[in-house]
Coordinates of N, CA and C in Angstrom, one line a residue:
X479 N 95.8 126.2 120.1 CA 94.6 127.5 119.9 C 93.6 126.1 119.8
X480 N 92.3 126.0 120.5 CA 91.1 125.3 119.5 C 89.7 125.8 118.5
X481 N 90.7 125.2 117.5 CA 88.7 126.1 116.7 C 87.8 125.5 116.0
X482 N 87.2 125.5 115.7 CA 85.2 125.4 115.7 C 85.1 124.5 114.7
X483 N 85.1 123.3 114.4 CA 84.9 122.8 113.0 C 84.3 122.9 112.6
X484 N 83.6 123.2 110.7 CA 83.1 122.8 110.1 C 81.8 122.1 110.3
X485 N 80.9 122.1 110.3 CA 79.9 120.7 110.4 C 78.8 121.1 109.3
X486 N 78.8 120.0 108.5 CA 77.8 119.6 107.6 C 76.5 119.7 107.5
X487 N 75.7 120.3 106.8 CA 74.3 119.8 106.6 C 73.8 119.0 106.6
X488 N 74.6 118.0 106.1 CA 74.1 116.7 106.1 C 74.4 115.8 106.1
X489 N 73.5 114.6 106.7 CA 74.5 113.4 106.6 C 75.9 113.2 105.3
X490 N 74.4 112.6 104.6 CA 75.0 112.1 103.0 C 75.6 113.2 102.1
X491 N 76.7 114.0 101.0 CA 76.6 114.2 100.7 C 75.8 114.0 99.2
X492 N 75.4 115.2 97.6 CA 73.9 114.4 97.3 C 74.1 113.3 96.5
X493 N 75.7 113.3 95.9 CA 76.3 112.6 95.0 C 76.7 111.2 95.8
X494 N 76.4 111.0 97.2 CA 76.4 109.7 97.8 C 74.8 108.8 98.1
X495 N 73.8 109.7 97.9 CA 72.9 109.4 98.6 C 72.8 108.1 97.5
X496 N 72.5 107.0 97.8 CA 72.1 105.9 97.0 C 70.8 106.1 96.4
X497 N 71.1 105.6 95.6 CA 70.0 105.7 94.4 C 68.7 104.6 94.8
X498 N 67.5 105.2 94.2 CA 66.6 103.8 95.0 C 66.6 102.5 94.3
X499 N 65.9 101.5 95.1 CA 66.2 100.2 94.3 C 64.8 99.6 94.6
X500 N 63.4 99.6 93.5 CA 62.6 98.9 94.4 C 62.3 97.1 95.0
X501 N 61.9 96.4 96.3 CA 61.8 95.5 96.6 C 61.4 94.8 95.4
X502 N 62.5 93.7 95.4 CA 61.5 92.3 94.5 C 60.6 91.5 94.5
X503 N 60.3 91.4 96.5 CA 59.2 91.2 96.5 C 58.7 91.6 97.8
X504 N 56.7 91.6 98.1 CA 56.2 92.5 99.3 C 55.8 91.0 99.6
X505 N 55.2 91.4 101.2 CA 54.4 89.9 101.4 C 53.9 90.5 103.0
X506 N 52.1 90.6 102.6 CA 51.5 92.1 104.1 C 51.7 90.2 105.3
X507 N 51.6 91.1 105.8 CA 51.7 89.9 107.5 C 50.2 90.4 108.6
X508 N 49.2 90.2 107.6 CA 47.7 90.6 107.6 C 47.9 90.8 109.7
X509 N 48.1 89.2 110.5 CA 48.2 89.0 111.7 C 48.1 90.0 112.3
X510 N 49.2 90.4 111.6 CA 50.2 91.6 112.8 C 50.2 93.2 112.1
X511 N 49.3 93.0 111.1 CA 49.4 94.3 110.9 C 50.7 94.6 109.8
X512 N 51.5 94.3 108.9 CA 53.2 94.7 109.0 C 52.8 94.4 107.3
X513 N 53.5 95.3 106.9 CA 54.6 94.9 105.0 C 56.1 94.1 105.5
X514 N 56.6 93.5 104.6 CA 57.6 92.5 104.3 C 58.1 92.9 103.0
X515 N 59.1 94.2 103.4 CA 59.9 94.4 101.6 C 61.1 93.7 101.6
X516 N 60.8 92.8 100.1 CA 62.2 92.1 99.7 C 62.8 92.2 98.9
X517 N 64.6 92.9 99.3 CA 65.2 93.8 97.9 C 66.2 92.7 97.4
X518 N 66.4 93.3 95.6 CA 67.3 92.1 95.2 C 68.9 92.0 96.4
X519 N 69.0 92.6 97.1 CA 70.2 92.2 97.5 C 70.3 91.5 98.2
X520 N 68.8 90.5 99.6 CA 68.9 90.2 99.8 C 68.6 90.4 101.4
X521 N 68.4 92.0 101.2 CA 68.1 92.9 102.7 C 66.3 92.8 103.0
X522 N 65.8 92.5 104.5 CA 64.7 92.7 104.2 C 64.0 93.4 105.3
X523 N 62.7 94.4 105.2 CA 62.6 95.4 106.0 C 61.0 94.8 106.5
X524 N 60.4 94.7 107.5 CA 59.4 94.9 107.5 C 59.2 96.1 108.4
X525 N 57.6 96.5 108.2 CA 57.3 98.3 108.1 C 56.4 98.0 108.8
X526 N 54.7 98.7 110.0 CA 54.2 98.8 110.4 C 53.1 100.2 110.6
X527 N 52.6 101.0 109.8 CA 52.5 101.7 110.7 C 51.2 102.2 111.7
X528 N 51.5 102.7 112.7 CA 49.8 102.9 113.7 C 50.6 104.4 114.0
X529 N 48.7 104.4 115.2 CA 48.5 105.9 115.1 C 49.4 106.3 116.6
X530 N 50.1 105.0 116.7 CA 50.7 105.7 118.6 C 51.5 107.3 118.8
X531 N 52.5 107.5 118.5 CA 53.1 108.8 117.5 C 52.9 109.5 116.8
X532 N 52.2 109.6 115.9 CA 52.1 110.2 114.4 C 53.4 110.7 114.1
X533 N 54.1 111.8 115.1 CA 55.9 111.5 114.4 C 57.0 111.0 114.7
X534 N 56.1 109.2 114.9 CA 57.9 109.6 115.2 C 57.8 108.0 114.2
X535 N 58.9 107.3 113.8 CA 59.3 106.4 113.1 C 60.2 105.8 114.4
X536 N 61.0 104.3 114.0 CA 61.0 103.8 114.5 C 62.2 103.0 113.6
X537 N 63.4 102.7 113.6 CA 64.1 101.9 112.7 C 64.7 101.2 113.5
X538 N 65.2 99.7 113.2 CA 66.0 98.8 113.6 C 67.0 97.9 112.3
X539 N 68.2 97.8 112.3 CA 68.0 96.7 111.7 C 69.6 95.2 112.8
X540 N 69.5 94.2 111.6 CA 70.0 93.0 112.4 C 70.5 92.3 111.3
X541 N 72.5 92.3 111.5 CA 73.0 91.5 110.1 C 73.1 90.1 111.6
X542 N 73.2 89.0 110.5 CA 74.1 87.6 111.5 C 75.0 87.6 111.6
X543 N 76.0 87.0 112.5 CA 76.9 86.9 112.5 C 76.9 87.2 114.0
X544 N 77.9 88.9 114.0 CA 78.8 89.7 115.3 C 79.8 88.5 115.7
X545 N 79.8 88.9 117.7 CA 81.1 88.4 118.2 C 80.9 86.4 118.2
X546 N 79.4 86.0 117.9 CA 79.7 84.4 117.7 C 80.9 84.2 116.1
X547 N 80.9 85.1 115.3 CA 81.7 84.8 113.9 C 83.0 85.3 114.4
X548 N 83.7 85.6 115.3 CA 85.0 86.1 115.9 C 85.6 85.3 116.7
X549 N 87.4 84.7 116.1 CA 87.7 84.3 116.7 C 88.3 84.0 118.4
X550 N 88.5 83.7 118.8 CA 89.6 83.7 119.9 C 90.4 84.7 120.6
X551 N 91.6 85.1 119.3 CA 92.7 86.4 119.5 C 91.5 87.1 119.6
X552 N 90.6 87.2 118.4 CA 90.4 89.0 118.1 C 89.2 89.0 119.3
X553 N 88.2 88.0 119.6 CA 87.0 88.1 120.9 C 87.5 89.5 121.7
X554 N 88.3 89.5 123.1 CA 88.9 90.8 123.5 C 88.7 92.3 122.5
X555 N 89.0 92.5 121.5 CA 89.2 93.4 120.9 C 88.1 94.1 119.9
X556 N 87.1 92.8 119.6 CA 85.9 93.0 118.7 C 84.5 92.9 119.6
X557 N 85.0 93.0 120.8 CA 83.9 93.0 121.6 C 83.5 94.6 122.5
X558 N 85.2 95.5 122.2 CA 84.4 96.9 122.3 C 84.1 97.8 121.4
X559 N 83.8 96.6 119.9 CA 83.5 98.3 118.8 C 82.1 98.7 119.0
X560 N 81.6 98.0 120.1 CA 80.2 99.0 119.9 C 81.4 100.3 121.2
X561 N 81.5 100.7 121.8 CA 82.4 101.7 122.4 C 83.1 102.4 121.8
X562 N 83.7 101.9 120.8 CA 85.2 102.4 120.1 C 84.3 103.0 119.1
X563 N 83.3 103.1 118.9 CA 81.9 103.0 118.2 C 81.9 104.6 119.1
X564 N 81.1 104.2 119.4 CA 80.6 105.7 120.5 C 81.4 107.0 120.8
X565 N 83.1 106.8 121.0 CA 83.9 107.2 121.4 C 84.6 107.8 119.6
X566 N 84.5 107.2 119.1 CA 86.0 108.1 118.0 C 84.5 108.3 117.2
X567 N 83.3 107.5 116.9 CA 82.3 108.4 116.6 C 81.7 107.0 115.2
X568 N 80.4 107.6 114.4 CA 79.5 107.0 113.4 C 79.2 107.3 112.2
X569 N 79.7 106.8 111.8 CA 79.1 107.4 109.7 C 80.5 108.5 109.6
X570 N 82.0 108.6 109.5 CA 83.0 109.0 109.5 C 82.8 110.2 110.5
X571 N 82.2 110.4 111.6 CA 81.5 111.6 112.2 C 82.3 111.5 113.4
X572 N 82.8 112.8 114.3 CA 82.7 112.8 116.0 C 81.4 112.2 115.9
X573 N 81.8 112.0 117.7 CA 80.2 112.3 118.4 C 79.7 113.6 118.4
X574 N 80.8 114.6 118.8 CA 79.8 115.9 118.9 C 79.8 117.1 117.6
X575 N 80.7 115.9 116.4 CA 79.6 116.9 114.8 C 78.0 115.9 115.0
X576 N 78.0 114.4 114.7 CA 77.0 114.1 114.7 C 75.9 114.8 115.7
X577 N 76.5 114.8 117.2 CA 75.4 115.6 117.7 C 75.5 117.3 117.0
X578 N 75.8 117.8 116.7 CA 75.4 119.5 115.4 C 74.6 119.3 114.7
X579 N 75.1 118.4 113.6 CA 74.4 117.8 112.6 C 72.9 117.7 113.4
X580 N 72.8 116.9 114.0 CA 70.7 116.4 114.2 C 70.2 116.9 115.6
X581 N 70.7 118.3 115.4 CA 70.8 119.0 116.3 C 69.6 119.8 116.6
X582 N 68.2 119.9 117.1 CA 66.9 120.3 117.1 C 66.1 119.1 116.4
X583 N 66.8 118.2 115.7 CA 66.1 116.6 116.0 C 65.8 115.7 117.0
X584 N 64.6 115.4 116.7 CA 64.0 113.7 117.5 C 65.0 112.8 117.4
X585 N 66.0 112.4 117.4 CA 66.8 111.9 117.0 C 67.4 110.7 118.0
X586 N 68.3 109.7 117.8 CA 69.3 109.0 118.3 C 69.8 107.8 117.4
X587 N 71.1 108.1 117.3 CA 71.7 107.1 116.4 C 72.9 106.4 117.0
X588 N 73.2 104.7 116.9 CA 73.9 104.2 118.2 C 73.5 103.0 117.3
X589 N 75.1 102.2 118.1 CA 75.6 100.8 117.3 C 75.9 100.0 118.0
X590 N 75.7 98.7 118.4 CA 75.8 98.0 118.8 C 75.6 96.6 118.0
X591 N 77.3 95.6 119.3 CA 77.7 94.3 118.3 C 77.6 93.5 120.0
X592 N 76.8 92.1 119.3 CA 76.9 91.2 120.0 C 76.8 89.9 119.8
X593 N 76.7 89.0 120.8 CA 77.5 86.9 120.2 C 76.3 87.0 118.8

């Protein structure tokens, strides 16, 4: 018989929320009106506040590597990673459970892997 899955109230349990780390440096990009933060672990975050849509926040991430770092023997299976994550789940949640957690919120969560 079908049993309804328990849906958590949040993506992260309070004990798993990362500690706030102040940026190691800040840089202003005046030509485009953006600010760049560099964190101690090397992560760089650039942000720009606009008045285009007051209630919209767009976040995108990039990591060097991807399929260009994968050997020939693993290329075919690794090229399916994005599709597999959307089918079996992201952040440890099945797609249906993640949709339930985010219900009523205007948000999209996705993953892509490229060359």
